[in-house]
Each structure stands twice: as C-alpha cells, then as structure tokens.
Short mmCIF file of N, CA and C in Angstrom, two decimals:
data_model
loop_
_atom_site.label_atom_id
_atom_site.label_comp_id
_atom_site.label_asym_id
_atom_site.label_seq_id
_atom_site.Cartn_x
_atom_site.Cartn_y
_atom_site.Cartn_z
N MET B 1 0.86 -1.17 0.00
CA MET B 1 0.00 0.00 0.00
C MET B 1 0.90 1.23 0.00
N SER B 2 0.60 2.15 -0.90
CA SER B 2 1.40 3.37 -0.97
C SER B 2 1.10 4.28 0.22
N VAL B 3 1.98 5.23 0.43
CA VAL B 3 1.80 6.19 1.51
C VAL B 3 0.53 6.99 1.30
N GLU B 4 0.25 7.38 0.07
CA GLU B 4 -0.95 8.14 -0.23
C GLU B 4 -2.21 7.34 0.07
N GLU B 5 -2.20 6.08 -0.34
CA GLU B 5 -3.35 5.22 -0.10
C GLU B 5 -3.55 4.99 1.40
N HIS B 6 -2.46 4.79 2.10
CA HIS B 6 -2.54 4.62 3.56
C HIS B 6 -3.13 5.88 4.20
N HIS B 7 -2.68 7.03 3.75
CA HIS B 7 -3.19 8.30 4.28
C HIS B 7 -4.69 8.44 3.98
N GLY B 8 -5.08 8.09 2.78
CA GLY B 8 -6.50 8.15 2.40
C GLY B 8 -7.35 7.23 3.27
N ARG B 9 -6.87 6.04 3.52
CA ARG B 9 -7.60 5.09 4.39
C ARG B 9 -7.70 5.63 5.81
N ALA B 10 -6.64 6.25 6.29
CA ALA B 10 -6.66 6.83 7.63
C ALA B 10 -7.69 7.96 7.71
N LEU B 11 -7.79 8.74 6.67
CA LEU B 11 -8.79 9.83 6.63
C LEU B 11 -10.21 9.28 6.60
N LEU B 12 -10.43 8.19 5.87
CA LEU B 12 -11.74 7.56 5.85
C LEU B 12 -12.10 7.03 7.24
N GLU B 13 -11.13 6.44 7.91
CA GLU B 13 -11.38 5.94 9.27
C GLU B 13 -11.68 7.10 10.22
N GLN B 14 -10.96 8.20 10.06
CA GLN B 14 -11.20 9.38 10.88
C GLN B 14 -12.61 9.92 10.67
N ALA B 15 -13.05 9.95 9.42
CA ALA B 15 -14.41 10.42 9.12
C ALA B 15 -15.44 9.48 9.74
N GLN B 16 -15.21 8.17 9.65
CA GLN B 16 -16.13 7.20 10.24
C GLN B 16 -16.22 7.38 11.74
N LEU B 17 -15.10 7.57 12.41
CA LEU B 17 -15.10 7.79 13.85
C LEU B 17 -15.84 9.07 14.22
N ALA B 18 -15.67 10.11 13.41
CA ALA B 18 -16.38 11.36 13.67
C ALA B 18 -17.89 11.18 13.51
N LEU B 19 -18.31 10.42 12.49
CA LEU B 19 -19.74 10.17 12.30
C LEU B 19 -20.30 9.29 13.40
N ASP B 20 -19.52 8.34 13.87
CA ASP B 20 -19.95 7.54 15.01
C ASP B 20 -20.17 8.42 16.23
N ARG B 21 -19.30 9.39 16.42
CA ARG B 21 -19.44 10.33 17.53
C ARG B 21 -20.72 11.15 17.39
N VAL B 22 -21.00 11.62 16.19
CA VAL B 22 -22.22 12.39 15.94
C VAL B 22 -23.44 11.52 16.23
N HIS B 23 -23.41 10.29 15.77
CA HIS B 23 -24.52 9.37 15.98
C HIS B 23 -24.78 9.16 17.47
N ARG B 24 -23.73 8.92 18.23
CA ARG B 24 -23.88 8.73 19.67
C ARG B 24 -24.43 9.98 20.35
N ALA B 25 -23.98 11.14 19.90
CA ALA B 25 -24.46 12.40 20.47
C ALA B 25 -25.94 12.60 20.18
N ALA B 26 -26.36 12.27 18.97
CA ALA B 26 -27.78 12.40 18.62
C ALA B 26 -28.63 11.46 19.46
N LEU B 27 -28.15 10.26 19.65
CA LEU B 27 -28.87 9.31 20.49
C LEU B 27 -28.96 9.80 21.93
N ALA B 28 -27.87 10.27 22.46
CA ALA B 28 -27.85 10.71 23.86
C ALA B 28 -28.76 11.91 24.07
N ALA B 29 -28.81 12.81 23.10
CA ALA B 29 -29.60 14.02 23.25
C ALA B 29 -31.10 13.75 23.20
N ASN B 30 -31.50 12.78 22.43
CA ASN B 30 -32.93 12.57 22.21
C ASN B 30 -33.48 11.22 22.64
N ALA B 31 -32.63 10.30 22.98
CA ALA B 31 -33.08 8.94 23.23
C ALA B 31 -34.12 8.85 24.34
N GLY B 32 -33.94 9.61 25.40
CA GLY B 32 -34.88 9.56 26.51
C GLY B 32 -36.27 10.02 26.12
N GLU B 33 -36.34 11.10 25.39
CA GLU B 33 -37.64 11.62 24.96
C GLU B 33 -38.29 10.72 23.91
N ILE B 34 -37.48 10.19 23.02
CA ILE B 34 -38.00 9.26 22.02
C ILE B 34 -38.56 8.02 22.71
N ARG B 35 -37.80 7.47 23.66
CA ARG B 35 -38.23 6.28 24.39
C ARG B 35 -39.53 6.57 25.14
N ARG B 36 -39.61 7.70 25.79
CA ARG B 36 -40.82 8.05 26.55
C ARG B 36 -42.02 8.17 25.61
N GLY B 37 -41.86 8.83 24.48
CA GLY B 37 -42.95 8.95 23.53
C GLY B 37 -43.41 7.61 22.99
N LEU B 38 -42.46 6.75 22.66
CA LEU B 38 -42.82 5.42 22.17
C LEU B 38 -43.54 4.62 23.24
N ASP B 39 -43.04 4.70 24.48
CA ASP B 39 -43.70 3.98 25.58
C ASP B 39 -45.13 4.47 25.79
N LEU B 40 -45.32 5.78 25.76
CA LEU B 40 -46.67 6.35 25.93
C LEU B 40 -47.61 5.91 24.81
N ALA B 41 -47.10 5.93 23.57
CA ALA B 41 -47.93 5.54 22.43
C ALA B 41 -48.30 4.06 22.51
N VAL B 42 -47.36 3.21 22.84
CA VAL B 42 -47.64 1.78 22.94
C VAL B 42 -48.66 1.51 24.04
N THR B 43 -48.51 2.17 25.18
CA THR B 43 -49.45 2.00 26.28
C THR B 43 -50.85 2.44 25.87
N ALA B 44 -50.96 3.59 25.21
CA ALA B 44 -52.27 4.08 24.76
C ALA B 44 -52.90 3.11 23.77
N LEU B 45 -52.09 2.55 22.89
CA LEU B 45 -52.62 1.59 21.91
C LEU B 45 -53.05 0.29 22.57
N GLN B 46 -52.33 -0.14 23.60
CA GLN B 46 -52.74 -1.34 24.33
C GLN B 46 -54.11 -1.11 24.97
N GLU B 47 -54.29 0.05 25.55
CA GLU B 47 -55.57 0.36 26.18
C GLU B 47 -56.68 0.52 25.14
N ALA B 48 -56.35 1.10 23.99
CA ALA B 48 -57.34 1.27 22.93
C ALA B 48 -57.78 -0.09 22.38
N GLY B 49 -56.87 -1.05 22.39
CA GLY B 49 -57.19 -2.38 21.90
C GLY B 49 -58.26 -3.09 22.71
N SER B 50 -58.43 -2.67 23.96
CA SER B 50 -59.46 -3.29 24.80
C SER B 50 -60.62 -2.34 25.06
N ALA B 51 -60.77 -1.35 24.20
CA ALA B 51 -61.80 -0.33 24.40
C ALA B 51 -63.08 -0.62 23.63
N GLY B 52 -63.20 -1.79 23.03
CA GLY B 52 -64.43 -2.17 22.35
C GLY B 52 -64.57 -1.61 20.94
N LEU B 53 -63.46 -1.32 20.28
CA LEU B 53 -63.52 -0.84 18.90
C LEU B 53 -63.80 -2.02 17.97
N ASP B 54 -64.17 -1.73 16.73
CA ASP B 54 -64.48 -2.81 15.79
C ASP B 54 -63.23 -3.63 15.48
N ALA B 55 -63.45 -4.83 14.94
CA ALA B 55 -62.37 -5.79 14.72
C ALA B 55 -61.30 -5.26 13.76
N ASP B 56 -61.72 -4.56 12.69
CA ASP B 56 -60.74 -4.03 11.74
C ASP B 56 -59.85 -2.98 12.40
N THR B 57 -60.45 -2.12 13.20
CA THR B 57 -59.68 -1.09 13.90
C THR B 57 -58.76 -1.75 14.92
N ASP B 58 -59.27 -2.75 15.62
CA ASP B 58 -58.46 -3.45 16.61
C ASP B 58 -57.25 -4.11 15.95
N GLN B 59 -57.44 -4.69 14.79
CA GLN B 59 -56.33 -5.31 14.06
C GLN B 59 -55.32 -4.25 13.62
N ALA B 60 -55.80 -3.12 13.13
CA ALA B 60 -54.91 -2.03 12.72
C ALA B 60 -54.11 -1.50 13.91
N ILE B 61 -54.75 -1.41 15.06
CA ILE B 61 -54.07 -0.96 16.27
C ILE B 61 -52.95 -1.93 16.63
N GLY B 62 -53.22 -3.22 16.52
CA GLY B 62 -52.19 -4.23 16.80
C GLY B 62 -50.99 -4.10 15.88
N THR B 63 -51.26 -3.81 14.62
CA THR B 63 -50.18 -3.64 13.65
C THR B 63 -49.34 -2.41 13.98
N VAL B 64 -50.02 -1.30 14.31
CA VAL B 64 -49.30 -0.07 14.67
C VAL B 64 -48.47 -0.30 15.93
N ARG B 65 -49.06 -0.98 16.90
CA ARG B 65 -48.33 -1.25 18.15
C ARG B 65 -47.08 -2.08 17.88
N ALA B 66 -47.21 -3.09 17.04
CA ALA B 66 -46.04 -3.91 16.69
C ALA B 66 -44.98 -3.08 15.97
N THR B 67 -45.41 -2.16 15.14
CA THR B 67 -44.48 -1.28 14.44
C THR B 67 -43.72 -0.42 15.43
N LEU B 68 -44.43 0.13 16.42
CA LEU B 68 -43.78 0.97 17.41
C LEU B 68 -42.85 0.17 18.32
N GLU B 69 -43.21 -1.07 18.60
CA GLU B 69 -42.32 -1.91 19.39
C GLU B 69 -41.04 -2.21 18.62
N ALA B 70 -41.16 -2.40 17.31
CA ALA B 70 -39.97 -2.58 16.47
C ALA B 70 -39.14 -1.30 16.45
N ALA B 71 -39.80 -0.15 16.44
CA ALA B 71 -39.09 1.13 16.48
C ALA B 71 -38.30 1.26 17.77
N ARG B 72 -38.89 0.81 18.88
CA ARG B 72 -38.17 0.83 20.17
C ARG B 72 -36.93 -0.05 20.11
N THR B 73 -37.05 -1.19 19.48
CA THR B 73 -35.90 -2.09 19.33
C THR B 73 -34.81 -1.42 18.49
N ASP B 74 -35.23 -0.74 17.42
CA ASP B 74 -34.26 -0.02 16.59
C ASP B 74 -33.59 1.09 17.38
N LEU B 75 -34.34 1.79 18.21
CA LEU B 75 -33.77 2.84 19.05
C LEU B 75 -32.70 2.24 19.97
N ASP B 76 -33.03 1.13 20.60
CA ASP B 76 -32.08 0.47 21.50
C ASP B 76 -30.82 0.04 20.77
N GLY B 77 -30.98 -0.34 19.51
CA GLY B 77 -29.84 -0.78 18.70
C GLY B 77 -29.12 0.34 17.98
N GLY B 78 -29.63 1.56 18.09
CA GLY B 78 -29.00 2.70 17.43
C GLY B 78 -29.33 2.83 15.96
N ALA B 79 -30.34 2.12 15.49
CA ALA B 79 -30.73 2.18 14.08
C ALA B 79 -31.75 3.31 13.90
N LEU B 80 -31.25 4.53 13.89
CA LEU B 80 -32.13 5.70 13.90
C LEU B 80 -32.94 5.87 12.62
N VAL B 81 -32.34 5.59 11.49
CA VAL B 81 -33.05 5.75 10.23
C VAL B 81 -34.21 4.77 10.15
N GLU B 82 -33.95 3.53 10.52
CA GLU B 82 -35.00 2.52 10.49
C GLU B 82 -36.10 2.87 11.49
N MET B 83 -35.69 3.35 12.68
CA MET B 83 -36.65 3.75 13.69
C MET B 83 -37.55 4.87 13.17
N GLU B 84 -36.95 5.86 12.55
CA GLU B 84 -37.71 7.00 12.01
C GLU B 84 -38.73 6.54 10.98
N LYS B 85 -38.34 5.62 10.11
CA LYS B 85 -39.26 5.10 9.09
C LYS B 85 -40.45 4.39 9.74
N LEU B 86 -40.17 3.59 10.77
CA LEU B 86 -41.25 2.88 11.45
C LEU B 86 -42.19 3.84 12.17
N ILE B 87 -41.64 4.86 12.77
CA ILE B 87 -42.48 5.85 13.46
C ILE B 87 -43.38 6.57 12.45
N GLU B 88 -42.84 6.94 11.32
CA GLU B 88 -43.65 7.61 10.29
C GLU B 88 -44.73 6.68 9.75
N THR B 89 -44.40 5.41 9.58
CA THR B 89 -45.40 4.43 9.14
C THR B 89 -46.52 4.36 10.17
N ALA B 90 -46.16 4.28 11.43
CA ALA B 90 -47.18 4.20 12.50
C ALA B 90 -48.03 5.46 12.53
N ARG B 91 -47.42 6.61 12.40
CA ARG B 91 -48.17 7.88 12.42
C ARG B 91 -49.17 7.93 11.26
N SER B 92 -48.72 7.52 10.09
CA SER B 92 -49.62 7.52 8.92
C SER B 92 -50.77 6.55 9.11
N SER B 93 -50.47 5.39 9.65
CA SER B 93 -51.52 4.39 9.88
C SER B 93 -52.54 4.87 10.89
N LEU B 94 -52.08 5.49 11.97
CA LEU B 94 -53.01 6.00 12.97
C LEU B 94 -53.87 7.13 12.43
N ALA B 95 -53.30 7.95 11.57
CA ALA B 95 -54.07 9.06 10.99
C ALA B 95 -55.21 8.56 10.12
N LYS B 96 -55.09 7.35 9.59
CA LYS B 96 -56.14 6.79 8.74
C LYS B 96 -57.27 6.14 9.52
N LEU B 97 -57.07 5.94 10.82
CA LEU B 97 -58.12 5.27 11.63
C LEU B 97 -59.22 6.23 12.02
#
C-alpha cells in the first residue's frame, strides 16, 4: 500500500469515527424523549385495543403497536433511520383510523 493510499484510508477511518461520535451524540440528546414517547404511544394503543372498537380497527391498532415496538428495538440498537421510518409508518396508519 502506498503512503498516499494509507493516508487516504486513515482519513476515511477518521471520518467514520467522527460520524460515530455524531450518531452517539444524537442518540444521547434525544433517546430519553423518544423512548418516553414510544412507551406512551404503545401504552395508549394497548388500552385502545381493549376499548371495544371494531375488529378491523383493533387489528390495525395491533399492527401499529407492533411497528412501534420494532421502532423501540431499533432505538435500542442505534438504528435511527430505520426507527424513524417505522415511526412515520405508524403515524400515517393512525391518521387513517
């Protein structure tokens, strides 16, 4: 490996480490509030599921709840992009009910 190529690889590693730092900072800044919101939404959906709604609505609520539980798992794993997509899917689904 040439000196230039080695230097280029070192710069790529430096950029990756910097992005990892940014990712951790974003998680630390918002993870508590995101977790709390997801917990509140899941709890409300659990209660709505036993509120005597029609079967189709009850099934849709179960699907949304499962989506939000998957989003919580993604949050715990640091998969923010995947988590965001699941949250948006859940929000859209709830808006249609």
